């Protein structure tokens, strides 16, 4: 059922310590990479067709290849450990069980793009996780996997763990760069893109924790081997999280393309006693919901979920039981994006605010029929017009809920006597 | 009021490590808040001086991030997740129970503090532990798979 590349040794409690990690073959991938040309490492990443695991799904190898080769500026690698898209909790698992895979993946990326300074930006609330990473980083320094001349080569690599301080928007990559520079985490206009003008105006790669942590496997086994797994558009494996009233919530590594219902019923054990499946949000709270009928057709892959009008996103599955009001669910989602908008762009600041206010009114039973048109209208006006994708991330689920559960919304705005 | 000598030493080490002075601001504010409990005007001034950056740059950052406090809070800061996965697993009932038990109102981004200044009850968004919902964070620690009985026990056992 599970396909364990990244999670192969997670049952081993010593794997999180350097000793255990080395026994399980750790830090052989970085040694191999250091013996290759940096471009050859980028080529392996490209061949793997691995798509970034932070939500946007941009091909990782291609991103690395955008970093200019000839430049006088320093280059930076930033690992995005902000993990704050509601429903997502996979990166936390990686940090708990496999911090050295992440460090090794960062070193591979740094070598590939020839960067000597890397950062892990971890969300501020992850205090225990920051301590775990700090300990692993120290172990890596003490044994020459980080610092001056790593693995006995002439390649230097500093890795700095940087804690955020509570702001969802710092998960957006340019908000993160601003935050790393000691400023408010307000996203930047693009272009320029981080590949040319990122951290401190220097070329910067930003990758999610999972994207980087799987790199050691890709380097050791080859990109082509990775691409053999999964589907043509969704290669490899994926860490999929599942929460809500299922018997075994948690994070599982599966080969891409697994039927969604197989995942829910077999890995997660199905619904808890007395609950029936009502809807599934497949990839974090910004991805539109699926009905039980759609779930039957869905596979866990980028293309299958796109086709059903949703998205793989972060692969944080949220299962809603049929006795939970979809109006309440959408109200919670709308509140989140309204609270987290950084306020720079009018369509986002105003739009997220209106969506929340209107949803709250409908949830309180005070909605009117024209509210539904207004919700669609506001959502449409928020998409593709702002500095970052938070506005889109708020509009997608709104449009998705309206499209998927029209009866529930109609009923919610119908006066009680008339129902 | 002054920064502690140990903190100043740590700040110096950060300044050596980071490529740019202002980039140390978040780690420095975390350190300083640990010493003083919250970030008053006076503390902001000290940080600005120590890093040699404008005071406005410090204030702007302090107000932007929810984990930096502009006022004193309770000894135990209870941050109850009220995002979707936790709500599905009964977070609202837990929060109501806490409000009742502590006699304060939960709010975001910073909730009320009990009169004895022992507890502050804040509502927060997803803390990235949805598989173990419902959950809360008390100061640095995550408490997972909560029930009313469990949360009562946790509160009673706090020193
Ligand atoms: C509002 C918003 C929040 C985001 N939050 C996260 C996050 O918490 N973690 C993450 O890895 N990516 C997040 N992203 C995506 C990042 O901007 C970026 O695409 C990603 O870190 C790139 O890494 P990847 O290519 O390896 O996925 C967010 C994007 C947006 C628009
Ligand atoms: S879209 Fe929203 S969150 Fe993104 S920059 Fe604009 S206002 Fe800020
Ligand atoms: S919804 Fe509560 S931890 Fe994610």
Coordinates of C-alpha atoms in Angstrom, one line a residue, chain A residues 320-331 363 401 408, chain B residues 84 88:
Chain A
X320 CA -15.7 16.1 6.2
X321 CA -18.4 13.8 7.6
X322 CA -21.9 14.3 6.1
X323 CA -23.3 15.6 9.4
X324 CA -20.9 18.6 9.4
X325 CA -22.3 21.7 7.7
X326 CA -20.4 22.7 4.5
X327 CA -21.5 26.2 5.3
X328 CA -19.6 26.1 8.6
X329 CA -16.6 24.6 6.9
X330 CA -16.5 27.3 4.3
X331 CA -17.0 30.0 7.0
X363 CA -23.9 30.6 8.6
X401 CA -18.0 25.0 -2.4
X408 CA -26.7 23.4 0.8
Chain B
X84 CA -11.0 23.2 10.1
X88 CA -14.2 18.8 12.8

